[in-house]
Structures are given as structure tokens and as C-alpha cells.
XYZ file of C-alpha atoms in Angstrom:
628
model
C 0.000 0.000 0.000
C 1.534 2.932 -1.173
C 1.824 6.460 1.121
C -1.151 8.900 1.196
C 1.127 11.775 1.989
C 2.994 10.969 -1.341
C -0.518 11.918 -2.896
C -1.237 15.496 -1.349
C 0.486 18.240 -3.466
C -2.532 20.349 -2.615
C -5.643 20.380 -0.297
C -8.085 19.956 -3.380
C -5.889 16.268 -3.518
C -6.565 15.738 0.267
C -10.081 15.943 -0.516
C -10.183 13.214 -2.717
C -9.409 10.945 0.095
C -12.141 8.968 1.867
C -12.549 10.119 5.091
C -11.755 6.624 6.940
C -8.303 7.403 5.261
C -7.454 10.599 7.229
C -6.490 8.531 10.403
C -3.470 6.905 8.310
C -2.415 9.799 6.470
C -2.422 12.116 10.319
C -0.005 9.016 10.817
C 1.942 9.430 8.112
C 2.203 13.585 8.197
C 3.487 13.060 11.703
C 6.559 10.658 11.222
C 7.593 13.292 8.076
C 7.113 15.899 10.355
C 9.457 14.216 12.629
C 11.967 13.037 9.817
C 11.933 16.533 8.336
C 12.331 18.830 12.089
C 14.924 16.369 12.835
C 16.913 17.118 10.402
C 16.456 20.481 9.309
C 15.536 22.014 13.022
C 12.696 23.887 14.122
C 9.331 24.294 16.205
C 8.557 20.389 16.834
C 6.264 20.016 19.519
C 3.453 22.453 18.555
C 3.709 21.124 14.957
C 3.059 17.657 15.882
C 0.053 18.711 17.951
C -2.158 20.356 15.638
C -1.711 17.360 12.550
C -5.458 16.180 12.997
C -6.945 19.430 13.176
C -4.356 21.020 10.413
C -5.848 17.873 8.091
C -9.525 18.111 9.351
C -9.555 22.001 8.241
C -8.113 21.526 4.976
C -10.283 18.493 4.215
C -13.692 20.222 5.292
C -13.204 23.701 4.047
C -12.353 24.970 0.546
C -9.207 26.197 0.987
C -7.758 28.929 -0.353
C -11.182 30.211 -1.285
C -11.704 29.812 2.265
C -9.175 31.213 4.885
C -7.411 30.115 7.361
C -5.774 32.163 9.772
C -3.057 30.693 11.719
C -2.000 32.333 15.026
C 1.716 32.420 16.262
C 2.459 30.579 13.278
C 5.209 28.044 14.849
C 2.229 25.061 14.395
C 1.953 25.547 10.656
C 4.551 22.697 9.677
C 1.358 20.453 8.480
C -0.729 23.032 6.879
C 2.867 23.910 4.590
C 3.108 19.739 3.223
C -0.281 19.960 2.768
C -0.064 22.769 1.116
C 2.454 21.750 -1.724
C 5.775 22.580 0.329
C 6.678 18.922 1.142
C 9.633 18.894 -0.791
C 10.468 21.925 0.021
C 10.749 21.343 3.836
C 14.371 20.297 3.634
C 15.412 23.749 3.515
C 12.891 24.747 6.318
C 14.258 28.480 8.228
C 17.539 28.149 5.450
C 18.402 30.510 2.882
C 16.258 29.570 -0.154
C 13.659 27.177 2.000
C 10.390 28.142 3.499
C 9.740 30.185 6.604
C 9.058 28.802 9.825
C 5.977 30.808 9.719
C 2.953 31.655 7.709
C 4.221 33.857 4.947
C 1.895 35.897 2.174
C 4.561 36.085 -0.334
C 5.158 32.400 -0.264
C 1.384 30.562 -0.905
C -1.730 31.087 -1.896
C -2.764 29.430 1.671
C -0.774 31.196 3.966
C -3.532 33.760 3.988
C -1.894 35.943 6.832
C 1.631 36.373 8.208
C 2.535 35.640 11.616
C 4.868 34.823 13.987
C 4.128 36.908 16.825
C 0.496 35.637 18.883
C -3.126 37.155 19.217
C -3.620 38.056 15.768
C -5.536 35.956 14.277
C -8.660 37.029 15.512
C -8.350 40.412 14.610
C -7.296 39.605 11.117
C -10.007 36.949 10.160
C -12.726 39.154 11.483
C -11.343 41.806 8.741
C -11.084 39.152 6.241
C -14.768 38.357 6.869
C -15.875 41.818 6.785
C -14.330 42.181 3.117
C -16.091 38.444 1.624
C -19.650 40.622 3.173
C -19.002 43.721 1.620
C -17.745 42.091 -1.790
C -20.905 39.590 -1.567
C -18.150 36.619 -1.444
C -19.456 33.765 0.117
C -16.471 32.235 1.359
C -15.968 31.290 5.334
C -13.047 32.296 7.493
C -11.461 30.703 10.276
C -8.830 31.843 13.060
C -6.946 29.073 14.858
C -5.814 30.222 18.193
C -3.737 28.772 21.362
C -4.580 29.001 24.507
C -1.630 30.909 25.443
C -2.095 33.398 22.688
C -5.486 33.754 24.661
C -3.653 35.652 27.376
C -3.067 38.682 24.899
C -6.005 41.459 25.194
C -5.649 41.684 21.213
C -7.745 38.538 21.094
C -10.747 39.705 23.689
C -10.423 43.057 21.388
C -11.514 41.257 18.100
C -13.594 38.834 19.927
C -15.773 41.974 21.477
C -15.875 43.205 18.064
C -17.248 39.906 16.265
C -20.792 39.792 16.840
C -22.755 39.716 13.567
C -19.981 37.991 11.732
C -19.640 34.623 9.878
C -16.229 33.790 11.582
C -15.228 30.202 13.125
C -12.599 30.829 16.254
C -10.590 27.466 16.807
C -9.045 27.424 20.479
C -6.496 24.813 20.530
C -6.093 24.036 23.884
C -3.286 22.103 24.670
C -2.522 23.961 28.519
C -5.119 25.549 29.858
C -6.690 23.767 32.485
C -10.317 25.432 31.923
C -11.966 22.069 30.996
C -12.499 18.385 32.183
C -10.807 15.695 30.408
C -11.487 14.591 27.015
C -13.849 11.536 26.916
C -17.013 10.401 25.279
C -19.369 13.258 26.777
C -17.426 15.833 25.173
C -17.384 14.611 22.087
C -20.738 13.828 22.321
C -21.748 17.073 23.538
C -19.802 18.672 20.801
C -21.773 16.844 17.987
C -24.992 17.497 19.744
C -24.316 21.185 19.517
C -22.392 21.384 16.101
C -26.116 19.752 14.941
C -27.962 20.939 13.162
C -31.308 20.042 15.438
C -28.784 22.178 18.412
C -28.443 25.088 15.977
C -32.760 25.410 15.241
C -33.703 24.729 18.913
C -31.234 27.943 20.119
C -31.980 30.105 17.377
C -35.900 29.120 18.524
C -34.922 29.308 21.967
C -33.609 32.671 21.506
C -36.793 34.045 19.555
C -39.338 32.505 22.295
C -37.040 34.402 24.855
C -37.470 37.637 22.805
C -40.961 37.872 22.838
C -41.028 37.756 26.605
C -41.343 40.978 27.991
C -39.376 43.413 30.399
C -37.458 41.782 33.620
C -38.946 38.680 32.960
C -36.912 38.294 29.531
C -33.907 38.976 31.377
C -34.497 36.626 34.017
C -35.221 34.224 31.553
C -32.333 34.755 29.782
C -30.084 34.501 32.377
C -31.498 31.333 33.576
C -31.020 29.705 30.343
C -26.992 30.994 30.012
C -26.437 29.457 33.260
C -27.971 26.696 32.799
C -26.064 25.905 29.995
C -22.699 27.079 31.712
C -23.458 24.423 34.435
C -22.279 21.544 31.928
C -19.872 23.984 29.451
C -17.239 25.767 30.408
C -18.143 28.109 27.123
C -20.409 30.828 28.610
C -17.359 33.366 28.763
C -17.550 33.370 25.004
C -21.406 33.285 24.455
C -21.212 36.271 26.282
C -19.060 37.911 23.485
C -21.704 36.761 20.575
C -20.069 33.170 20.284
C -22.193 29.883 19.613
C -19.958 27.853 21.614
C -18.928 24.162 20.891
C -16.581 21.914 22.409
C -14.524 20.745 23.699
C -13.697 18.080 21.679
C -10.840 15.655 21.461
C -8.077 17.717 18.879
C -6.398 14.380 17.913
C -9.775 12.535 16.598
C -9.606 13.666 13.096
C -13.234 11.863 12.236
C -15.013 13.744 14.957
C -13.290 16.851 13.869
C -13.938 16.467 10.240
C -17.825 16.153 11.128
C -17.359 18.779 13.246
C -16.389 21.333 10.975
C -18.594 20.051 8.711
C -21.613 20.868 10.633
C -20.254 24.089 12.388
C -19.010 25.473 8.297
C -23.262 25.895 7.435
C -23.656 28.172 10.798
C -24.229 31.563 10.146
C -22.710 34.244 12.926
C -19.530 33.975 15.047
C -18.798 30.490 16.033
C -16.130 29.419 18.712
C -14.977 26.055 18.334
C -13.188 24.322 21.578
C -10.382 21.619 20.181
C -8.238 20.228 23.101
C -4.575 18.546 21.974
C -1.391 17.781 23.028
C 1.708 19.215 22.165
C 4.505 16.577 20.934
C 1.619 14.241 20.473
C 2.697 10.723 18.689
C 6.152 11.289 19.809
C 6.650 10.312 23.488
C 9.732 12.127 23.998
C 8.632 15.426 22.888
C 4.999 14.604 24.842
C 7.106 14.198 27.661
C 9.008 17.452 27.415
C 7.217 19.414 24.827
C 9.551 22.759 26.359
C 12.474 20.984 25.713
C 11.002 19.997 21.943
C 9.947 23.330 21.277
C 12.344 25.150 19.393
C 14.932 22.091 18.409
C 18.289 22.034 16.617
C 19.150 18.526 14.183
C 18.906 15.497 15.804
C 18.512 11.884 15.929
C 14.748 10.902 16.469
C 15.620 7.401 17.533
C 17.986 8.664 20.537
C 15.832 12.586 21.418
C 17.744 15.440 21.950
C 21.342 14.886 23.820
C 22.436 18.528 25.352
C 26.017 19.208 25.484
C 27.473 21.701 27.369
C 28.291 25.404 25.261
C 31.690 26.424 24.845
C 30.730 29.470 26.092
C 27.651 30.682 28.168
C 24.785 32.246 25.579
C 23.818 35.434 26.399
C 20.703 34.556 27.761
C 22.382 32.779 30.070
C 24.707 35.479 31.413
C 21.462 37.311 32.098
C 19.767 34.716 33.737
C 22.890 34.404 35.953
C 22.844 37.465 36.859
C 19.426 38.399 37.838
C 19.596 35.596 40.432
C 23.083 37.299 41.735
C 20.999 40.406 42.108
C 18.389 39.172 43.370
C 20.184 37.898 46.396
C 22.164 41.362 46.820
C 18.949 43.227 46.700
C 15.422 41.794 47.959
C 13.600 44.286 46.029
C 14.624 43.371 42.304
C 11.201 41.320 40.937
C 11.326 40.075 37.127
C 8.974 39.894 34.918
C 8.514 38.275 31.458
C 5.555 37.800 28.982
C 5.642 34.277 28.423
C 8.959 33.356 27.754
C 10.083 31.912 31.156
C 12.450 29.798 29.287
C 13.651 31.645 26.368
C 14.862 34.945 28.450
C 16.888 32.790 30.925
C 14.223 33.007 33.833
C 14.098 29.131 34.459
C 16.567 29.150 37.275
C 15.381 32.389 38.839
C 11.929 31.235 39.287
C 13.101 28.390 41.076
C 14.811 30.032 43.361
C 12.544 33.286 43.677
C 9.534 32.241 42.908
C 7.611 34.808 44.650
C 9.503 37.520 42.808
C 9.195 36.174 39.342
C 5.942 37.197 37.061
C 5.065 35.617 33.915
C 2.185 37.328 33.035
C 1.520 35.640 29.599
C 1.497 37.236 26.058
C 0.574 40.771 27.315
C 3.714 42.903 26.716
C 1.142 45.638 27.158
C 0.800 44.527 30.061
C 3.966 43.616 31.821
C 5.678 46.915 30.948
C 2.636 48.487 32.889
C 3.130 45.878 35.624
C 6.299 46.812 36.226
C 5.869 50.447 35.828
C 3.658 49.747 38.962
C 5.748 48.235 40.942
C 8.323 50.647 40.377
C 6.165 52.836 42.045
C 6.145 51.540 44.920
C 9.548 50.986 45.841
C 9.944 47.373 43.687
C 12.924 47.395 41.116
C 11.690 45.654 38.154
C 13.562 43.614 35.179
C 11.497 43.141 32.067
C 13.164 40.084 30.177
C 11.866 40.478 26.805
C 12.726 40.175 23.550
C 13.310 43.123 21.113
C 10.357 42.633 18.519
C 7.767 41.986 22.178
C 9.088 45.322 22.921
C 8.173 46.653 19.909
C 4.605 45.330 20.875
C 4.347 47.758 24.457
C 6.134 50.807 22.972
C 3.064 53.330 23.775
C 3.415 52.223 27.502
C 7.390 51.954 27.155
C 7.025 55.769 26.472
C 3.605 56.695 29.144
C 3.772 54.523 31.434
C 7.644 54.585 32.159
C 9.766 56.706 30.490
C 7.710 59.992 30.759
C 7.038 58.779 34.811
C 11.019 58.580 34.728
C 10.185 55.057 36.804
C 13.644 52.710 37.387
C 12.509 49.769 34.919
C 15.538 47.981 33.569
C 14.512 46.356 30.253
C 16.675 43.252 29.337
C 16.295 42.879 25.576
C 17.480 39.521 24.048
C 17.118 38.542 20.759
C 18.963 41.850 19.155
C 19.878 42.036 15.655
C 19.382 39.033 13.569
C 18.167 35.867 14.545
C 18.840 33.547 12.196
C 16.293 30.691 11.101
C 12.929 33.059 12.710
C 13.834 35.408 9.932
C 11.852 38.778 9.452
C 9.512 38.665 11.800
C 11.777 38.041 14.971
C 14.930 39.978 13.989
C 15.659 42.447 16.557
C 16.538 45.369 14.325
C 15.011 48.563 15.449
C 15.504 48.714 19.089
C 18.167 51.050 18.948
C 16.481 53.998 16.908
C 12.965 53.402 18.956
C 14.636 53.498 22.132
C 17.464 56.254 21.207
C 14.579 59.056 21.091
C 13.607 58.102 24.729
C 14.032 61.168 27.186
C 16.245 60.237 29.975
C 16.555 56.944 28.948
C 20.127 54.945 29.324
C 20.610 52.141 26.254
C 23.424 50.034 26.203
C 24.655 47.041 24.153
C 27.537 44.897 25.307
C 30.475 43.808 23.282
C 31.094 40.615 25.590
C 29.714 38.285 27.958
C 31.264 40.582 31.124
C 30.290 43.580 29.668
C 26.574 42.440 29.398
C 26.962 41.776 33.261
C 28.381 45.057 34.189
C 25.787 46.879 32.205
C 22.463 44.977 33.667
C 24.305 46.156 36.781
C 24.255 49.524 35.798
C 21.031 49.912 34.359
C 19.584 48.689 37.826
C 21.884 51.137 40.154
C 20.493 53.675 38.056
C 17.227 54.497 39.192
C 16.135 55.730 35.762
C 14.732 54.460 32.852
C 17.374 51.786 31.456
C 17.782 49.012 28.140
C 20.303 46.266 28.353
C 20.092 44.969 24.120
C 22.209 41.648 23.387
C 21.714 38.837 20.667
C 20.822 35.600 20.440
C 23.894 32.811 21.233
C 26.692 33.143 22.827
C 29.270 35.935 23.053
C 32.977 35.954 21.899
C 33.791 33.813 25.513
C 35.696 36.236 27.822
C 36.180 35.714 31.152
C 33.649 37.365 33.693
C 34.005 38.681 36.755
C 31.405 37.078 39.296
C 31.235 40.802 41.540
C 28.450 43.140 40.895
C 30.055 46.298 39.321
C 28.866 49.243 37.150
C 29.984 51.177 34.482
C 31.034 55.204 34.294
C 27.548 55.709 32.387
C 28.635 57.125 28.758
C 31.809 56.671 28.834
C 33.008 54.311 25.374
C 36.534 52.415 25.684
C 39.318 52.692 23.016
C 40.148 48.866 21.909
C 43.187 49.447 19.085
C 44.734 53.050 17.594
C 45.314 54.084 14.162
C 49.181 54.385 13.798
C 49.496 56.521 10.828
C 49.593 60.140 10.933
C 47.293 60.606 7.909
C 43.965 58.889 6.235
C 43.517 57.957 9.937
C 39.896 56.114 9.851
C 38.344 55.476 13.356
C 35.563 52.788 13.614
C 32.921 53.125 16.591
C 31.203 50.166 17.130
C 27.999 49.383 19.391
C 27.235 45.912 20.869
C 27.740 42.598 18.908
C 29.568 44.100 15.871
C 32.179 45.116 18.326
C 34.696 42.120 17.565
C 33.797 41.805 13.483
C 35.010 45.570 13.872
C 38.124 45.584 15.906
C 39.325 42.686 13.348
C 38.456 44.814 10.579
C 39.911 47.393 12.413
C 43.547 45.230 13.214
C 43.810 44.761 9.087
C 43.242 48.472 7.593
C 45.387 49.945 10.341
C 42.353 51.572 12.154
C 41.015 53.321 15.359
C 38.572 51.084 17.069
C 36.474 52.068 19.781
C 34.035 50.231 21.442
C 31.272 52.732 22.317
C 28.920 50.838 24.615
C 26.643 53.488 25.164
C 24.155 54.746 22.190
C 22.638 56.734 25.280
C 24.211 59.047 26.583
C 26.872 58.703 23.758
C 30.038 59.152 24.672
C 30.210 62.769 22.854
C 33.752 63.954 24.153
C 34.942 61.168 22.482
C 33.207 61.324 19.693
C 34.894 64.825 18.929
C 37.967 63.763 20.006
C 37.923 61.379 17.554
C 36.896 63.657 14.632
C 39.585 66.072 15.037
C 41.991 63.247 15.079
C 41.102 61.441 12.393
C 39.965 61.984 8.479
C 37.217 59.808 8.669
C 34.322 57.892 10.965
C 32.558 54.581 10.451
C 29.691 53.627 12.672
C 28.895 50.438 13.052
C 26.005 48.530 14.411
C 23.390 45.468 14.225
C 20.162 48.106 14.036
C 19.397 49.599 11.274
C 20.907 52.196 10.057
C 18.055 54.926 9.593
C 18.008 56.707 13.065
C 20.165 54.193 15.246
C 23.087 54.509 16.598
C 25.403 55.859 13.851
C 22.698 58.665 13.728
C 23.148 59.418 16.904
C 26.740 60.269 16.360
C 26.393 62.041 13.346
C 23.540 64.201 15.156
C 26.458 64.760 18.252
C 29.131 66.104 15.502
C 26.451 68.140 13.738
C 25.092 70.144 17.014
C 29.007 70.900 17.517
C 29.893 72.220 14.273
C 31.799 69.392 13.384
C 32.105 68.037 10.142
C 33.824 64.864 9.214
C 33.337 62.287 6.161
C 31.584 59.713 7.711
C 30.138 55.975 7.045
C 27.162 54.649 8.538
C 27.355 50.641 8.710
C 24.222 48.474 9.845
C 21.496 46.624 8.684
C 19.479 47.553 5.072
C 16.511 49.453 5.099
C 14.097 46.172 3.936
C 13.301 43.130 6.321
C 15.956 40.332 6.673
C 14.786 36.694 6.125
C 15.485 33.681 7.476
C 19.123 32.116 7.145
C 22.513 31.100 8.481
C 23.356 33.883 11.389
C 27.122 34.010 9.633
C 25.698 34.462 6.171
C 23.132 37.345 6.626
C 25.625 39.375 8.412
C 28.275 38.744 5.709
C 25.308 39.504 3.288
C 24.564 42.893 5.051
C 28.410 43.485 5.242
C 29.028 43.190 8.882
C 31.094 40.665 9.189
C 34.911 41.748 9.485
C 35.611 41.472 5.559
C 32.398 43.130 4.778
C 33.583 45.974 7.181
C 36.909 46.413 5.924
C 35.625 46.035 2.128
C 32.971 48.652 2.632
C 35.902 51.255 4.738
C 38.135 50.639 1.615
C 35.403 51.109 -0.983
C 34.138 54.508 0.667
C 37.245 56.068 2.042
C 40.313 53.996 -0.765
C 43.007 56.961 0.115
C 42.731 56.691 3.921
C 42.569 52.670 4.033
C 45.847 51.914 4.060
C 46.090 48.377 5.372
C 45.493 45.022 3.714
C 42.151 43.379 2.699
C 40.849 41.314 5.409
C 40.767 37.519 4.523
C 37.623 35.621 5.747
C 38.011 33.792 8.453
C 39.117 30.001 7.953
């Protein structure tokens, strides 16, 4: 018997198949999915939970005509094979390959793109509001986690969704807001996906509005609690929803009649699909954090963890937030769902009381900790720099403007790698740069990371702490507590001629690519640590010293750092030919870390080739060879 999967270039091909069929093809789809994460890396757990439904909404709606809107994005794996990107899955997150994510540019059926959480809603009720207004007749449905739940985007669009012809799939695979899944859910969920259900409440609710004054709502109330004593769905009937579920996520025949019934519904319907994340793998069931986000490995043996050469930078902030939490009892932190990914795993072990994960709500936690700054508290928000981007309006209201102590630890700066676009950290530095009284700081090194989150919190102002993903260049660290003279930048090599002197300031990460760069043209390196306050005496110092300036940073280059300088030299009266190195003005995608910053020149040869090709009479020194 030959392999269904090997049949499905396209949905219209999956809906050839007899239903009894979709059982052994979820089967199949699961060991590729497997096969294929294994050895390209990726998002494995959340992929391998949603292969039922992923096959159950393809095969029951008319997709593309109809949409689907994915939220988050890291559980699309299935929906992209089914989709006609089998092949192409061996280059998944790689230069060339497909996104992790749903991308618009790349099919047809990725009708949205995501990668951040609590979209979907929002975007599906827009997409349904343009098939009414264009008389299509086409249905829309947003899939949506649980934890992408947390996020008041999603209560937003679901408050806004009454009168419209939208499906809302929540696949639970946390959240303990239901009983187990057994035979009376799933019964209950065909009983009111019926179409017998859907005439006795639409007659239910025109008998109720016929009765009159206090009585009506009296009724009414009686029958919504009634019905909430045996569903845990009333929250979302009071938004508009029909409510249905839940039901098991990982019986694809039950969810394929499911849909089936729930697709003729008119008005908002919310659909309640429990799963499992890492289902049909047990190793991955039985640590679906640890199978989250995975590198290339052996499925046979799981994932075997060997020790880093050198501590990521994650790690060196994780370290030290539990140093400083013992030095000062009043330091809380606080993250938006990412416990794990900012380093907070060890410090809510051993504070638990002062550690707040407060879900997707970046909105939120920036508040949070505005408000505990108030009151005496000295708060760390761990977040990435594109969640940031997500709380800017309270970033600037709620603490900057209040001047309130909030240190802001921002991982994930610059370019990311295989997440591509939509996580690439690169405009941190000119949205935080126009922050009054606001410090920002990127480290060079693993010990100047520490001294800086050290700084930021002894300085009882508004403070950012940006560093990348992976690990640093490996220097020592000291283990004390110490600061930093706050803008103050720290010469690393000097120019030896006496004319065409170039001087390179770099911020953060680019730091060493520089100073190598730096080492073969014979130039001034300086390590400037501080885009605010910048480190202006220097800064002039430099330009009457030398014949020409190159900035250089992982931000982009309109309004980041190198801006910042020129703006310094420009309100003295300086002028100086000058070279502004960072990332392009367009969105980076997806790729080997190395490669996209050799592609966007800022790598040491790309430095060095771009100094010679700008300034060719003041570079005196040699090419720079790539590194072997």
C-alpha cells in the first residue's frame, strides 16, 4: 500500500481521500514531520500537535477560497506539506527554504503572516468583513492557542465579532479550563455542532425575545447558566459566540464532522479543540519545552544537550538576575511568556515569589512593572526586542515619561537567524534612542553584558540592556556586581598613521567583526557601549583626530546609533566624512546567522571592504581575509 502523503500536493488532492483514510495519512504527516524537524531544526512540539486538526480544516473547508488564519504561526509545519511545500521542507528556516511561519509572499494558503500571537482574531474578522461587503461567500477561520489567549488583542476582536460569519478554533493544549477529554465531550460537541442544536437555540432565543421586560432577562439569564453548568463556554457566548466543544483535537473523524456541521452556521462560532503538544512522539509529549524550538537530531535517541563552549547570552542574564536578586530583595522580574527563552528558568526556582510571567501581554507587563516601580519594587522586564516593539506606547507613558527605574533586558537583538523577518531584533536602537532620559546600552562581551544589567539597575532611571541571540565571543567574567562610568566608550586598538587615519565606533555585537576589521586596515577602534548618553567627548575627540568615521552597528541604520553620532558632531559644528554601517533598510529573512551578516556586510571582511570602498586613500592596510 503505497503512502497517502505521497498523494497530497494540494488540499483539493486531500479531498479526494475517503474520510476513513485521514487517520493513516495524520499518521503518516506526523513521522515526516518528525523526519523533516529532525533534520532540518525547528518548532517540533506544537507542529506535531495540531496534525489532525491542520488535516480536518483543509479536508472540510475549501481552501484557499476559504481562509485560514493561523495564530503564532510556529504550528503551521502540516498546513505547509499539505499545502504543496513537502519537498520543500528540507530547507525549512535556510536561505532559499520556506519560513518557519505563515508567509503571504510564499502561498496562496498562507492567507496571513505571523509569527508573533493574538492576531488571528483580529485579522479573520477583517477578512470576513471584506467576503460581506464584496458579496463573497467564502468562510473564514482563526486558529488560536490558549496561550495566545492571554493577549487582550484577542478579547479586542472577539468583542468586536458579533454579527460575523467567523469560526474561532481554540487549541487548547494547557489551559486547564476544561475536564478531560472523553465520550461526553465529544458527544456534547456533535450534539451542539447539529444541526437540530443550531434550530432549537436560534428558537430558543426568539421565544425568549418575545417575553417581555425583567422577565426576559431573568429568563435569559437562567437559560446561560444553565447551559454554563455543563460547558465551560459561557465566557464566550457572552461575546456573541455559539460555543462548541470541547472536543478531542487528535480525533480527526469527529473533527472532520465537526467542521462540517459548524461550516453551514451563520454568525460567530467558537470552536473548543483540546490537543497535546509533541503528540505521537513520546519524547517530545514528555518534554514538549524541551522539543519546542529544536536544533538537528537523531529521532531514535531525542535530543542529547552538550554543554556550550561558552555561556549564551541569555544565560549570562539569567545568571545574573539571580546574583541580584540575592544582593537586593527588592529586584522582581517579569517576562511575557517566555520563562524559558529569556533565561528566567533558574530564577523562578529560586525566587519564585519575585518572578511574574504574566503571559502574552507585553502591554501589560511593561505596565506591571511600571507599577511596581512605584512603589519601591525594582523591576527587570526580560523580553525580547520585537515583544518590545509590541508595548512601545506604555514603554514611552507609562515609564519613560514617569522617569520610573525599569531595567529592560532585551534579548534577541539584531538578527536571529532561522525566525527570519519577523523576529529579527533590528530597530531597538532607533525606537529606544529618542527616549528622554533613557540609558541604552549594548555589550560587546559576555562581562560587559553583566556590568551593564548592573548599571542599568543602580540607576534608578529608565534603562535598556540589548544583546543577541547565542553566545558571546567567551571572555572571562568577573562574578562581583560592578557598574559602568555611564557614557563613557573604551578605546580597543589606535590608528598608527599620521594621515587617512579612519576610526571605527562600534555598538554591541559588531564590536569584535570591527576591531578585526579594524587590526587589518590599520584603524582606530572604539568600542562605544553606550548609544545613550553617547560618549560625545569622544566622539569629537575622535573627529579632530582622524579623516574619517565609520559607525557600526546590528540596528538599522536609519536613526540608530550611527545617527546618533552624526547628530552629536552636527550640534558641535563638526564636520567629518563619515560611514554609517548596519542593517538595510528592507526586512531580513530567514538564514545562516554568519551568512546574513556577511550579506549585510558586517562581518569583518564586509567591514573592511565597505571602509576601503568609501574612504580607498585613507585605508591603508590590507584586505581582510575571511576567516578560515
Amino acid at each position: 500500500m503505497g503512502a497517502l502523503l505521497d498523494r497530497i500536493d494540494s488540499p483539493a488532492d486531500l479531498r479526494r481521500l475517503d474520510r476513513a483514510e485521514l487517520l493513516r495519512l495524520a499518521g503518516e504527516l506526523r513521522e515526516f514531520l518528525i523526519r523533516s524537524v529532525s533534520s532540518t531544526g525547528g518548532h517540533l512540539s506544537s507542529n506535531l500537535g495540531t496534525v489532525e486538526l491542520t488535516i480536518a480544516l483543509h479536508y472540510a473547508f475549501d481552501t484557499p477560497r476559504d481562509r485560514i488564519v493561523w495564530d503564532v504561526g510556529h504550528q503551521t509545519y502540516a498546513h505547509k506539506v499539505l499545502t504543496g511545500r513537502r519537498e520543500a521542507m528540507a530547507k525549512l528556516r535556510q536561505e532559499g527554504g520556506p519560513s518557519g511561519f505563515p508567509k503571504r509572499s510564499e502561498s496562496e494558503y498562507d492567507t496571513f503572516g505571523t509569527a508573533h500571537s493574538s492576531t488571528s482574531i483580529s485579522a479573520a474578522l477583517g477578512m470576513a468583513a471584506a467576503a460581506r461587503l464584496q458579496g463573497e461567500t467564502r468562510r473564514v477561520v482563526a486558529v488560536i492557542g490558549d496561550g495566545a489567549m492571554t493577549a487582550g488583542m484577542a478579547f479586542e476582536a472577539l468583542n468586536n465579532a458579533e454579527g460575523s460569519d467567523l469560526l474561532v478554533i481554540l487549541n487548547d493544549n494547557d489551559m486547564s479550563i476544561s475536564e478531560p477529554v472523553g465520550a461526553l465531550n465529544g458527544y456534547l460537541a456533535r450534539v451542539l455542532s447539529s444541526r437540530l442544536y443550531d434550530t432549537v437555540r436560534r428558537g430558543g432565543k426568539g421565544v425568549l425575545s418575545k417575553i417581555p421586560g425583567p422577565a426576559h432577562e431573568i429568563a435569559k439569564r437562567v437559560e446561560e447558566h444553565a447551559k454554563g453548568l455543563v460547558l465551560p463556554g459561557t465566557l464566550f457566548e457572552e461575546f456573541g459566540f455559539n460555543y462548541i466543544g470541547p472536543i478531542d483535537g487528535h480525533d480527526v473523524d469527529l473533527l472532520v464532522r465537526t467542521l462540517a456541521n459548524v461550516r453551514r452556521f451563520a454568525g460567530p462560532q467558537f470552536l473548543h479543540v483540546v490537543t497535546k503538544k509533541g503528540f505521537g512522539y513520546a519524547r517530545a509529549e514528555a518534554d514538549p519545552i524541551l522539543y519546542h524550538g529544536v536544533g538537528r537530531f537523531d529521532p531514535a535517541v531525542g535530543i542529547v544537550q552538550k554543554p556550550a563552549a561558552a555561556p549564551a547570552y541569555t544565560q549570562v542574564f539569567g545568571d545574573w538576575l539571580c546574583d541580584m536578586a540575592v544582593a537586593d530583595p527588592k529586584l522582581v522580574a517579569i517576562t511575557p511568556a517566555m520563562r524559558e527563552g529569556s533565561g528566567l528558568v533558574r530564577f523562578s526556582r529560586q525566587f519564585p515569589d519575585r518572578c511574574f510571567d504574566v503571559g502574552i501581554a507585553e502591554q501589560h507587563a511593561v505596565t506591571f512593572a511600571a507599577g511596581l516601580a512605584c512603589d519601591g519594587m525594582k523591576p527587570v522586564v526580560a523580553i525580547y526586542s520585537t515583544f518590545l516593539q509590541r508595548a512601545y506606547d506604555q514603554l514611552i507613558h507609562d515609564v519613560v515619561l514617569q522617569k520610573l527605574p525599569v531595567v529592560f533586558a532585551i534579548d534577541r537583538a539584531g538578527l536571529v537567524g532561522a525566525d527570519g523577518a519577523t523576529h529579527n531584533g533590528a530597530f531597538d536602537l532607533t525606537y529606544l534612542r529618542c527616549l528622554p532620559g533613557t540609558v541604552v546600552m549594548a555589550p560587546s562581551d559576555e562581562d560587559e553584558c553583566r556590568r551593564m544589567l548592573t548599571t542599568a539597575f543602580r540607576l534608578g532611571a529608565p534603562a535598556a540592556v540589548r544583546y543577541p541571540r547565542g553566545t558571546g565571543p567567551g571572555v572571562a567574567m568577573s562574578s562581583a556586581l560592578e557598574t559602568l562610568p555611564v557614557g563613557r566608550a573604551r578605546r580597543l586598538r589606535e590608528c598608527g598613521r599620521r594621515e587617512g587615519r579612519v576610526a571605527i565606533l562600534a555598538f554591541g555585537a559588531p564590536v569584535a567583526a570591527a576591531r578585526a576589521a579594524g587590526e587589518g586596515l590599520g584603524a582606530t577602534v572604539v568600542d562605544m557601549r553606550f548609544v545613550k548618553p553617547l560618549d560625545v567627548e569622544l566622539v569629537l575627540e575622535v573627529a579632530r583626530t582622524h579623516d574619517a568615521i565609520v559607525t557600526v552597528e546590528e540596528n538599522v541604520v536609519a536613526g540608530g546609533a550611527g545617527s546618533g553620532v552624526a547628530e552629536a558632531l552636527a550640534s558641535a559644528g563638526v564636520a567629518v566624512p563619515m560611514l554609517h554601517l548596519g542593517l538595510p533598510d528592507d526586512f531580513v529573512d530567514h538564514g545562516d546567522p554568519a551568512a546574513l551578516l556577511a550579506r549585510c556586510g558586517l562581518d569583518a571582511e564586509g567591514i573592511a571592504a565597505s571602509i576601503e570602498a568609501r574612504f580607498p586613500a585613507r585605508a591603508g592596510g590590507a584586505r581582510i581575509k575571511p576567516a578560515a
